[in-house]
C-alpha positions as a printed Julia matrix, in Angstrom:
332×3 Matrix{Float64}:
  -0.02   -0.12   0.06
   1.38    3.26  -0.78
   2.36    5.58   2.45
   0.24    8.54   2.96
   2.29   11.1    4.8
   1.38   14.15   6.4
   3.98   17.09   7.98
   4.48   16.71  11.9
   3.63   20.97  12.35
   6.51   22.85  11.14
   9.27   20.55  11.53
  11.02   18.74   8.77
   9.71   15.41  10.08
   6.71   13.73   8.13
   4.68   10.82   9.43
   1.91    8.58   7.94
  -1.58    8.77   8.89
  -1.19    5.72  10.69
   1.65    4.86  13.32
   2.95    1.66  14.62
   2.68    2.03  18.6
   5.47   -0.37  19.58
   3.92   -1.24  23.28
   2.48   -4.58  22.27
   5.86   -6.04  20.86
   7.12   -5.12  24.3
   4.77   -8.04  25.57
   2.02   -5.25  26.69
   0.19   -7.6   29.17
   0.7   -10.96  27.75
   4.04  -12.16  25.94
   4.73  -12.1   22.19
   7.41  -13.89  20.52
  10.39  -12.17  18.45
   8.97  -14.26  15.31
   5.39  -12.58  15.94
   6.81   -9.14  16.5
   8.88   -8.99  13.46
   5.87   -9.94  11.41
   4.03   -7.2   12.69
   6.62   -4.79  11.86
   6.92   -6.34   8.4
   2.95   -6.17   7.98
   2.89   -2.38   8.9
   5.46   -1.75   6.55
   3.54   -3.79   3.47
   0.57   -1.71   4.85
   2.02    1.83   4.15
   2.94    2.65   7.45
   6.14    4.62   7.99
   6.02    5.92  11.69
   6.97    3.62  14.22
   6.81    4.86  17.89
   8.51    3.03  21.07
   9.72    3.81  24.33
  12.08    2.44  27.11
   9.39    1.72  29.38
   7.77   -0.56  26.99
   8.84   -3.81  28.24
  11.85   -2.66  29.95
  13.59   -1.97  26.87
  12.39   -5.13  25.01
  10.02   -3.01  22.63
  13.05   -0.62  21.68
  14.97   -3.74  20.94
  12.55   -5.9   18.83
  11.59   -2.57  16.82
  15.14   -1.71  16.19
  15.79   -5.17  14.98
  13.15   -5.01  12.46
  13.87   -1.55  11.23
  17.13   -2.08  10.82
  16.83   -4.13   7.62
  14.54   -1.24   5.99
  15.67    2.0    3.95
  16.57    4.34   6.97
  15.42    7.28   5.24
  11.85    6.05   4.52
  10.4     5.82   7.73
  10.09    8.03  10.99
  11.18    6.75  14.36
  10.02    8.2   17.56
  11.03    7.11  21.3
  10.78    8.64  24.67
  12.61   10.41  27.83
  11.97   10.18  31.31
  12.4     6.93  32.71
  15.94    5.24  32.73
  16.4     1.65  32.96
  18.99    0.37  35.71
  19.73   -3.24  36.59
  17.5    -4.51  39.41
  19.69   -5.27  42.2
  17.99   -8.52  43.12
  16.34   -9.48  39.67
  13.29  -11.83  39.9
   9.66  -11.97  39.04
   7.94  -10.09  36.17
   6.93   -6.73  35.52
   3.22   -7.2   35.15
   2.83   -4.59  37.83
   3.88   -2.1   35.33
   1.75   -3.48  32.55
   4.61   -6.02  31.06
   4.76   -9.71  30.61
   8.84   -9.52  30.85
  11.27  -10.63  33.68
  11.95   -7.45  36.02
  15.78   -7.61  35.2
  15.69   -3.58  35.3
  13.96   -1.09  37.3
  12.72    2.24  35.92
  13.75    5.46  37.41
  11.99    8.6   36.68
  14.89   11.2   35.58
  14.14   14.52  33.65
  17.48   16.14  34.12
  19.46   17.14  31.31
  22.24   14.62  32.11
  19.28   11.84  32.42
  17.81   12.98  28.81
  21.4    12.64  27.05
  21.83    9.28  28.84
  18.5     7.98  27.8
  18.71    8.83  24.15
  22.22    7.28  24.08
  20.71    4.2   25.64
  17.82    4.1   23.33
  19.93    4.43  20.3
  22.0     1.01  21.67
  19.1    -0.57  22.04
  17.61    0.19  18.54
  20.82   -0.17  16.97
  20.04    2.7   14.61
  22.01    6.14  14.41
  19.48    8.62  14.81
  15.71    9.58  16.32
  13.26   11.29  14.66
  11.37   12.32  17.43
  11.97   12.24  21.0
   8.69   12.85  23.28
   9.13   13.53  27.13
   6.95   10.66  28.41
   4.3    11.38  31.2
   6.17   13.85  32.63
   2.67   14.63  34.76
   4.6    14.86  38.33
   7.88   16.25  37.15
   6.65   19.43  35.13
   9.01   21.69  36.21
  12.01   19.58  35.76
  10.66   19.01  32.39
  10.33   22.43  31.37
  13.57   23.45  32.67
  16.07   20.97  32.11
  14.63   18.19  29.88
  13.31   20.38  27.36
  16.39   22.42  26.89
  18.57   19.58  26.47
  16.36   18.16  23.91
  16.98   21.3   22.0
  20.46   20.92  22.16
  20.25   17.3   20.63
  18.03   18.53  17.99
  20.88   21.13  17.26
  23.28   18.41  17.12
  21.63   16.48  14.45
  20.79   13.63  16.94
  17.02   14.27  16.59
  14.69   15.64  14.15
  11.96   16.86  16.2
  10.87   17.42  19.92
   7.72   16.67  21.59
   5.71   15.78  24.63
   3.63   12.56  25.23
   0.89   12.39  27.88
  -2.87   11.27  28.65
  -3.74   14.61  30.17
  -4.7    17.81  27.82
  -4.25   20.63  30.48
  -0.37   20.08  31.2
   0.25   19.72  27.17
  -1.06   23.19  26.79
   1.26   24.76  29.4
   4.25   23.05  27.07
   2.66   24.71  23.68
   2.89   27.69  25.59
   6.22   27.78  27.42
   8.79   26.11  24.76
   9.17   25.85  21.06
   7.99   21.98  20.58
   7.36   20.32  17.2
   4.92   17.87  18.18
   2.64   16.6   21.2
   1.19   12.91  21.69
  -2.29   12.95  23.18
  -3.66    9.48  24.36
  -7.46    9.05  25.3
  -8.51   12.54  25.24
  -9.49   13.0   21.78
 -11.68   10.26  20.61
 -15.5     9.54  19.93
 -16.16    9.38  23.92
 -13.45   12.09  24.94
 -12.83   15.36  23.17
 -11.23   17.33  25.97
  -8.44   18.0   23.53
 -10.61   20.04  21.87
 -10.98   22.59  24.14
  -7.6    24.57  24.07
  -4.88   22.03  23.2
  -5.84   21.2   19.39
  -6.62   24.83  18.65
  -3.25   26.37  20.26
  -1.1    23.48  18.36
  -2.79   24.46  15.17
  -1.96   28.3   16.08
   1.62   27.38  16.69
   2.22   24.93  14.01
   2.6    21.94  16.24
   1.64   18.56  14.91
  -0.57   16.34  16.81
  -0.24   12.5   16.98
  -3.29   10.92  18.6
  -3.25    7.84  20.66
  -5.89    5.83  22.45
  -8.76    6.18  20.1
 -10.17    2.94  21.28
  -9.93    4.36  25.13
  -8.0     1.06  25.83
 -10.87   -1.23  24.56
 -14.34    0.29  24.85
 -14.45    1.6   21.32
 -13.39   -1.22  19.99
 -15.79   -3.81  21.59
 -18.47   -2.21  23.5
 -19.68   -5.01  25.65
 -20.05   -5.74  29.65
 -16.8    -5.88  31.07
 -14.93   -3.74  28.12
 -12.28   -1.22  29.61
 -12.2     2.45  29.45
  -8.83    4.19  30.11
  -7.83    0.47  31.26
 -10.54   -0.09  33.82
 -13.87   -1.26  33.7
 -16.18    0.91  31.98
 -18.97    2.95  33.9
 -22.21    2.01  32.61
 -23.02    5.26  30.98
 -19.97    5.28  29.0
 -20.9     1.43  27.9
 -24.3     2.67  26.91
 -22.85    5.86  25.21
 -20.26    3.36  23.31
 -22.86    0.91  22.6
 -25.25    3.5   20.42
 -22.13    5.08  18.8
 -21.8     1.31  17.38
 -25.33    0.81  16.65
 -25.26    3.95  14.63
 -22.39    3.46  12.54
 -23.82    0.11  11.74
 -26.9     1.59  10.05
 -24.07    3.41   7.46
 -22.35   -0.26   7.07
 -19.13    1.38   9.34
 -17.41   -0.64  11.84
 -17.24    1.55  15.25
 -13.51    1.1   15.0
 -13.11    2.38  11.77
 -15.02    5.65  12.88
 -12.97    5.76  15.67
  -9.95    5.9   13.96
 -11.13    8.16  11.29
 -12.53   10.8   13.53
  -9.64   12.73  14.92
  -8.51   13.46  11.48
 -11.64   16.23  11.48
  -8.98   18.34  13.1
  -6.63   20.56  11.17
  -3.69   19.91  13.82
  -3.59   16.18  13.75
  -1.31   14.3   11.79
  -1.34   10.75  12.56
  -3.3     8.21  14.85
  -1.37    5.77  16.83
  -2.46    2.4   17.34
  -0.8    -0.15  19.2
  -0.77   -3.79  17.89
   1.1    -6.92  18.53
   0.84   -8.93  15.25
   0.43   -8.92  11.83
  -3.28   -9.44  11.61
  -4.13   -6.54  14.25
  -1.84   -4.29  11.75
  -3.79   -5.12   8.5
  -6.9    -4.99  10.36
  -5.99   -1.35  11.9
  -4.77   -0.35   8.19
  -7.91   -1.4    6.4
 -10.33    0.18   8.97
  -8.39    3.68   8.46
  -9.18    3.46   5.17
 -13.02    2.46   5.27
 -15.3     5.25   3.97
 -16.84    6.91   6.61
 -19.88    9.56   4.9
 -20.53   12.8    6.19
 -23.98   11.83   7.08
 -22.57    9.51  10.01
 -20.98   12.45  11.6
 -24.06   14.46  11.12
 -26.28   11.84  12.41
 -24.0    11.29  15.47
 -24.3    15.38  16.25
 -27.9    15.24  15.82
 -28.29   12.48  18.56
 -25.91   14.35  20.82
 -23.4    11.31  20.61
 -20.68   14.01  19.46
 -20.73   17.67  20.31
 -22.11   19.85  17.45
 -19.3    21.9   17.08
 -16.92   19.14  16.81
 -14.87   18.95  13.71
 -15.31   15.9   11.79
 -13.47   14.54   8.35
 -15.01   15.41   5.04
 -16.33   12.61   2.98
 -13.71   10.45   1.25
 -13.33   11.53  -2.59
């Protein structure tokens, strides 16, 4: 499939509409074999995906190692790679057990240490490059600096600017699942990108209040993650999760109604969820976590499933979407 690229704000970096989220191949919740992880990356490439996102946090470095192994065989100038800083990995003094308490089915041979200092950021990038086995990173995101905002703004961000000037990075971003702190970064720094998880979906449009309009005005690219809100918008049923906990009854009912309306137009709910963020002009890419080739191909097909304008209008009329929320144009 031919890649469909978009500019990432004013930066020289370009991303594809669909981004490969590599937490899954870092054994998020359940183990994935090396072969299955490699097949997932290969399927993404075949499907036209050219933006791949990882982090040291994902599987205590396993995601970076597996992604690097798969990407090294591909033309470096043809894909965009992002990783994250803020958590350093250090050998665990008494290694044993697993990392499932942090969500990853891997041996707990390392521990994470929060560090948004300048020295910590530089070490994190060096460690990531070593695990990836690559010579540069296209985008580095400050990863979940919720409880470290002052240090992230005062120390980590300036160090990323220096690394960008040195050519180690192509762009600087911040990734969070809260919109308000990202607004502060937009106002106080010269970011290239923000990665907003879970706060701009069919069920949650908090990112629209301030973040997305400000990003558009400042020429900052937005990558949207969590479009399924951890499962509820993928398969709304009793026991489905919203932001990794069991969905409350009112949200389950809303998601079920969204699914019913979508089905009247012959559109899978997941296709509408994937397409929805592109109604806002600041959005450059949607990041989907996948763990095997089947999931990758499914996401790519759903992203390109036609979604008629009448569907968005119907959702607004029923009060399932705010009347003023921007929605994607009908495919040509």
